[in-house]
XYZ file of C-alpha atoms in Angstrom:
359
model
C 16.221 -24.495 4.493
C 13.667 -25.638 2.017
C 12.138 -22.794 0.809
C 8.193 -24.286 1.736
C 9.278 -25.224 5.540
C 10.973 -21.920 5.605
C 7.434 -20.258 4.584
C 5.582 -22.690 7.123
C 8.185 -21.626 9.583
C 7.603 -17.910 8.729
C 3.547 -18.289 9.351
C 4.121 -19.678 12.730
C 6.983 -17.198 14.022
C 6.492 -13.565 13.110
C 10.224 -12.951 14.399
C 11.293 -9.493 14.627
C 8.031 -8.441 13.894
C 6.227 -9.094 17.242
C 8.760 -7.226 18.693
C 7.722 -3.899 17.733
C 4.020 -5.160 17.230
C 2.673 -7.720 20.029
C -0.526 -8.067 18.095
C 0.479 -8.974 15.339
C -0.176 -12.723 14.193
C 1.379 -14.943 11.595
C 1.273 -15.140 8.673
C 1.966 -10.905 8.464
C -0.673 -9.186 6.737
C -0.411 -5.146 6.239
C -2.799 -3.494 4.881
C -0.692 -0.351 2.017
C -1.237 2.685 2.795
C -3.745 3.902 0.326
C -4.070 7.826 -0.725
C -7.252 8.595 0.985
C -8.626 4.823 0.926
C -7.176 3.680 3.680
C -8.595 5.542 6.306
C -8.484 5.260 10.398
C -11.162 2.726 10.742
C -9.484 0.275 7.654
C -6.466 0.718 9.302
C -7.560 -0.142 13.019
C -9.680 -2.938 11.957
C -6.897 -4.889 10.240
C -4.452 -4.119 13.495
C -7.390 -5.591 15.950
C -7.712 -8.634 13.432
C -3.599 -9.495 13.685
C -2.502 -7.654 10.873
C -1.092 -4.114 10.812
C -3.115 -1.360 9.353
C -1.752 1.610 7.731
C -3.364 4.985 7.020
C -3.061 6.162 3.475
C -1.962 10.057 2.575
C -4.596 12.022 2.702
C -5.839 14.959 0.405
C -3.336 17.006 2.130
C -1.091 16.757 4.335
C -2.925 18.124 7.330
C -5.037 15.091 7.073
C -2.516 13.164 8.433
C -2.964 14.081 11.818
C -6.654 14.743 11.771
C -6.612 10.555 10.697
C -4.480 10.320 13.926
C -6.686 11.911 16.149
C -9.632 9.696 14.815
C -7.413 6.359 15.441
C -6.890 7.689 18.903
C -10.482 8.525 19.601
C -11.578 5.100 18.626
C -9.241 3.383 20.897
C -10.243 5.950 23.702
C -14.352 4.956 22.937
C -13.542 1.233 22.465
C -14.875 -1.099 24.962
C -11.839 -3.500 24.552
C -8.298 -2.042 25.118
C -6.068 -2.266 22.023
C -2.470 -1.421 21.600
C 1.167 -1.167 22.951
C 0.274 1.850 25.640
C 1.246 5.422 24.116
C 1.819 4.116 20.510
C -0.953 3.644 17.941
C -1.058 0.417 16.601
C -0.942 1.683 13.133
C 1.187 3.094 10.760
C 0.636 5.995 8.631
C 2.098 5.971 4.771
C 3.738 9.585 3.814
C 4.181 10.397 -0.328
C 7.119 12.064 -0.463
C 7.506 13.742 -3.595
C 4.399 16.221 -2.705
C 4.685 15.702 1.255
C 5.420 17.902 4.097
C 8.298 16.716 6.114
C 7.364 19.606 8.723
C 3.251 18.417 9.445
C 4.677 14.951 8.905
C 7.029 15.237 11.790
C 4.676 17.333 14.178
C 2.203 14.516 13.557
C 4.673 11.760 14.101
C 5.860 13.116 17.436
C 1.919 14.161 18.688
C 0.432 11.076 17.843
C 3.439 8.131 17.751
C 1.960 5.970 15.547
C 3.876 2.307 15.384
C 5.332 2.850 12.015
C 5.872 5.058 9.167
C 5.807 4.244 5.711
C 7.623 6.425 2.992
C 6.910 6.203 -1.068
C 7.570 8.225 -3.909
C 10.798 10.315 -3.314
C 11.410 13.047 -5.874
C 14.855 12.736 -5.126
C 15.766 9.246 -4.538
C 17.369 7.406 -1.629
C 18.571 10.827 -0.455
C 15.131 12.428 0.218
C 14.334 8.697 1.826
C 16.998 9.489 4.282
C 16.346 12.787 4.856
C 12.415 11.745 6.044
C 13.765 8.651 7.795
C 16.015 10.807 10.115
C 13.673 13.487 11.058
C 10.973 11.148 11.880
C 13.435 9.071 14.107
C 14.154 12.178 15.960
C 10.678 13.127 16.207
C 9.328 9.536 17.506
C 12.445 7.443 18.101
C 11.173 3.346 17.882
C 8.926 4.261 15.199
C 9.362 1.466 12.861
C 10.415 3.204 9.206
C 9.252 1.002 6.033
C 10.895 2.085 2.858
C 8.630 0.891 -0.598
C 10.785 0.251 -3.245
C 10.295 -1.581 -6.385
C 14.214 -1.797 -8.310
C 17.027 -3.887 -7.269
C 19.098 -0.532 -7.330
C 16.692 0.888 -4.866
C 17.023 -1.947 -2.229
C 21.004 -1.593 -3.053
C 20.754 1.818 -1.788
C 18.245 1.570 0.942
C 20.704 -1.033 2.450
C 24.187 0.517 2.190
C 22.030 4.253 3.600
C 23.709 5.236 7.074
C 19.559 5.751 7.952
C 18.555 2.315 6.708
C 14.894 1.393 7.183
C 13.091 -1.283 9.504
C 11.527 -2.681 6.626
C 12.003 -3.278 2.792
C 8.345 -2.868 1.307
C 8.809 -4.626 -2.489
C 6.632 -4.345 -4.920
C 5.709 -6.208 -8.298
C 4.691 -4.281 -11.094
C 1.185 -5.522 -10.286
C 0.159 -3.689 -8.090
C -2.071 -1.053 -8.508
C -2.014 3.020 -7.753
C 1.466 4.474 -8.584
C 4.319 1.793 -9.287
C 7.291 1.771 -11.157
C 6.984 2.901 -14.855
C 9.454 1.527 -16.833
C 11.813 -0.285 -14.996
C 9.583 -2.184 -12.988
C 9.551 -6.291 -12.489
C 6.877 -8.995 -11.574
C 6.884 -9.872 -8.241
C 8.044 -13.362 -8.855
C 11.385 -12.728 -10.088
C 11.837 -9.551 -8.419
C 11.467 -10.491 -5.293
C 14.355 -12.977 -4.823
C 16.900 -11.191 -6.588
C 16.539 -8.103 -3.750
C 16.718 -10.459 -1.207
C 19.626 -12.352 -2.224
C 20.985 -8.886 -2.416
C 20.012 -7.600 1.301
C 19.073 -10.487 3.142
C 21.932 -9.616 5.563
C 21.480 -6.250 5.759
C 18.877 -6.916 9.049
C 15.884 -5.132 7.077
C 12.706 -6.935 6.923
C 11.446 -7.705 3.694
C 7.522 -7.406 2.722
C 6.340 -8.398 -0.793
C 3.904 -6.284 -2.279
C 2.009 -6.271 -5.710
C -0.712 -8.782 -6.857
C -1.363 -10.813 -4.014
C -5.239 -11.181 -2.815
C -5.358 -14.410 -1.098
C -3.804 -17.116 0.626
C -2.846 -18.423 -2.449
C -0.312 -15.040 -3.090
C 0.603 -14.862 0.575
C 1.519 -18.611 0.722
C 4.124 -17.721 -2.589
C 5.487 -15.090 -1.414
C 6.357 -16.237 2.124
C 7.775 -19.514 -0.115
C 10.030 -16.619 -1.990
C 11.524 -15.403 1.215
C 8.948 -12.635 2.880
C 8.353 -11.601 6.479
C 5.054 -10.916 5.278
C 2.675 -9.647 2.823
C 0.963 -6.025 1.982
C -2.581 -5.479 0.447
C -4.175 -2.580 -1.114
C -6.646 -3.634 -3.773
C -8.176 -6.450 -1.822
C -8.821 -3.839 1.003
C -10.421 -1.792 -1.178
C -13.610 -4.280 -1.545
C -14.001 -3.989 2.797
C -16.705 -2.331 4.654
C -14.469 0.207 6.601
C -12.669 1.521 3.274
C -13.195 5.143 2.242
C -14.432 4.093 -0.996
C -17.364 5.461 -3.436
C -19.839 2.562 -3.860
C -19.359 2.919 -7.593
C -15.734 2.746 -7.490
C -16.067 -0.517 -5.186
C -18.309 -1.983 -7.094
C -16.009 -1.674 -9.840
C -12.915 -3.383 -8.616
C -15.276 -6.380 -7.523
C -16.744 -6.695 -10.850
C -13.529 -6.007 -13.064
C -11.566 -9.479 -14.062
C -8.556 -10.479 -16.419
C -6.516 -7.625 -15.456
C -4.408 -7.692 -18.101
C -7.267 -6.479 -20.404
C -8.969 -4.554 -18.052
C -6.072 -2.987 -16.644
C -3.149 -0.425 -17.745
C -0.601 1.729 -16.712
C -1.123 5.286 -17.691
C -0.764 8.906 -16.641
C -4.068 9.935 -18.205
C -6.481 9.591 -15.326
C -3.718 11.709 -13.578
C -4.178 14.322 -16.114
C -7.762 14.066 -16.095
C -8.191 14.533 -12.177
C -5.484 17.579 -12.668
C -3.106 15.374 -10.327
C 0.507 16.631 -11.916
C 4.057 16.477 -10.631
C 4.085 12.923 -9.869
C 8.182 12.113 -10.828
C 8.631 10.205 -14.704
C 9.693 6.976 -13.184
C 5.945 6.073 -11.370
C 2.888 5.398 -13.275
C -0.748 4.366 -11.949
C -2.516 1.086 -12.461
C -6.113 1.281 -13.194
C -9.224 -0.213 -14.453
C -9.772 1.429 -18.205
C -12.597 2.782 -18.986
C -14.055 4.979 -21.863
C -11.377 7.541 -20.738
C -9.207 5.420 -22.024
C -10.853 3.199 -24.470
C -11.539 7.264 -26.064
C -8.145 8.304 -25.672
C -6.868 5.099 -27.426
C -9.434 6.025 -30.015
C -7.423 9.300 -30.742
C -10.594 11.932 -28.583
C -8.518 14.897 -28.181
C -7.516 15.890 -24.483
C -9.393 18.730 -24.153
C -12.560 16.707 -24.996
C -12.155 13.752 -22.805
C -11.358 16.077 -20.434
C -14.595 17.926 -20.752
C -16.426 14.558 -20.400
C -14.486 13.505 -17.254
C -15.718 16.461 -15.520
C -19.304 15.841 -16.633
C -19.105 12.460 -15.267
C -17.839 13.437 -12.024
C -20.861 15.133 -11.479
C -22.859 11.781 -11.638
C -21.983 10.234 -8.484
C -21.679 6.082 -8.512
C -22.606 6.049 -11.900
C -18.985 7.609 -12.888
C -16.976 4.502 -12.251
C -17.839 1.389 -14.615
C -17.119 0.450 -17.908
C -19.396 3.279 -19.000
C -18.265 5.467 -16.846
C -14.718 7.892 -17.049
C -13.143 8.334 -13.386
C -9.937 6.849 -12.458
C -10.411 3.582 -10.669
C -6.996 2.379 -9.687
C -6.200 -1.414 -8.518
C -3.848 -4.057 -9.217
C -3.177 -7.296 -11.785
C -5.164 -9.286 -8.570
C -8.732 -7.686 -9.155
C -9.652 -10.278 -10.663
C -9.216 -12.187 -7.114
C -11.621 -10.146 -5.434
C -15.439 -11.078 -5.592
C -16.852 -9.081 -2.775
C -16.942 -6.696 0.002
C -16.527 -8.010 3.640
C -15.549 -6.368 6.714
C -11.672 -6.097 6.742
C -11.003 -8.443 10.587
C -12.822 -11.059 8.689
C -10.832 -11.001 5.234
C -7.854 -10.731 7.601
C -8.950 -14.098 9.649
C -9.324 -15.994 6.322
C -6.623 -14.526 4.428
C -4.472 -16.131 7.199
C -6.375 -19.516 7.872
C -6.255 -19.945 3.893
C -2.297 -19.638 3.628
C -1.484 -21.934 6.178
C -3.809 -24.433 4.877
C -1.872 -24.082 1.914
C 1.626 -24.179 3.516
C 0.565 -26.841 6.247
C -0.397 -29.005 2.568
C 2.447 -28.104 0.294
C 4.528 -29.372 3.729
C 3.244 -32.574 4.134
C 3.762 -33.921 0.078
């Protein structure tokens, strides 16, 4: 099929996908699971809107469930019935390298949220499978999403006797943790893992740079069942954001100056043990314009800290505290309330499709 009517086909038939999630509307928007970001009011508002909304890790792992019990709560208060009966209609995103497969489970089974998405492994496709399987047996029809971001990854993903739902790919664009060294645009890497698993029965989501219908209109034209988000979600009302930190990713453009991939605001927040082959996009600041200066460690350290103590006025181009977000922050140019970003996210891409269709 031509790869534009297959895209225009794709944002009129969400397949599989309404299967598991009778909300859900087409084009597929999912909003990433975001460390402590994406909280359980992001999450539920991009569900409501047609999308699905995952909850980010939290600051540890107990938080998981506490999230839960807030997503359930708001259904239980809301005036309008939401959902597919006993299962949330959100997912929850698990970090694996510094996870707890035991809360993770117990919050799984107590809460049955509609999916589960698992990043990060210290130990490859093995520690994958080991989550995969106990959070089967602990919720069986919870949807498992595996993020990858190497062709040998989605090799071994599909050829694993506990093969995920869903392929989660992402482009070295993205922001927050992504692949290090080894890592590929979006554009290129994309096709090459689904020529590779296509067959295989996994969904395939493309991840990394995209911020508007323009992005989600590509990658659905590449082959995707749908599109994730993080960055853009960051600039929405219901994101657990600092204002200064917001502010930041709707101001910062031309990521590829104002952007890098580096372990230093890692080292600065004392965040260690993340595994060699994932590094975090952020917006630089005087942490790092400093550090590229040749400041010592110890004294950009001691300045980080200071700043920390200043509230808003720590993120910015004068400011020092980690700020990550993708190659798209240039896309975003303001906060809005994530149902509505949602609504015109979608409207915009099948303008686009329903156009590139008819030439």
């Amino acid at each position: 099929m031509n790869p534009i009517r297959r895209a225009m086909s794709s944002s009129r038939d969400c397949g599989l996908f309404t299967d598991h999630f009778p909300w859900i509307q087409s084009p597929v928007i999912v909003g990433a699971p975001m460390r402590v970001f994406s909280g359980p009011r992001l999450a539920l508002a991009i569900s409501r809107s047609g999308g699905l909304g995952f909850i980010g890790p939290g600051a540890k792992p107990a938080d998981t469930a506490t999230d839960l019990d807030i997503v359930r709560e708001l259904l239980r208060e809301s005036s309008a019935p939401f959902g597919p009966g006993d299962t949330l209609p959100i997912g929850v995103g698990f970090q694996l390298w510094n996870g707890d497969l035991q809360s993770a489970t117990q919050a799984v089974k107590q809460y049955r949220p509609c999916a589960a998405w698992l990043f990060a492994p210290r130990n490859g496709q093995e520690e994958m499978d080991e989550w995969t399987e106990s959070l089967r047996k602990a919720s069986p029809g919870i949807h498992i999403w595996h993020q990858i971001g190497t062709v040998r990854e989605s090799i071994e993903a599909a050829e694993s006797a506990h093969r995920p739902d869903v392929l989660v790919i992402q482009g070295i664009e993205a922001g927050g943790h992504g692949r290090a060294n080894d890592g590929m645009g979006l554009m290129a890497l994309f096709p090459e893992i689904a020529d590779q698993v296509r067959n295989s029965g996994m969904l395939l989501i493309a991840a990394g740079g995209i911020a508007d219908g323009r992005g989600i209109a590509a990658a659905l034209a590449l082959g995707a069942d749908g599109v994730a988000m993080g960055t853009r979600f960051l600039a929405s009302t219901e994101a657990r954001i600092s204002k200064g930190y917001q502010d930041e990713v709707v101001r910062a453009s031309d990521a590829a100056q104002s952007t890098a991939r580096t372990q230093l605001y890692n080292r600065l927040r004392g965040t260690f043990g993340w595994p060699e082959q994932w590094s975090p996009r952020g917006i630089v600041n005087k942490s790092w314009h400093e550090h590229q200066a040749g400041v010592s460690f110890d004294e950009l350290k001691t300045r980080h800290d200071e700043a920390a103590k200043s509230g808003d006025d720590g993120w910015g181009p004068e400011g020092r505290l980690a700020t990550y977000a993708g190659g798209a922050t240039g896309l975003v140019h303001g906060v809005e309330d994530a149902g509505v970003l949602v609504s015109k996210l979608r409207g915009d891409a099948r303008a686009i499709l329903n156009g590139l269709g008819s030439q």
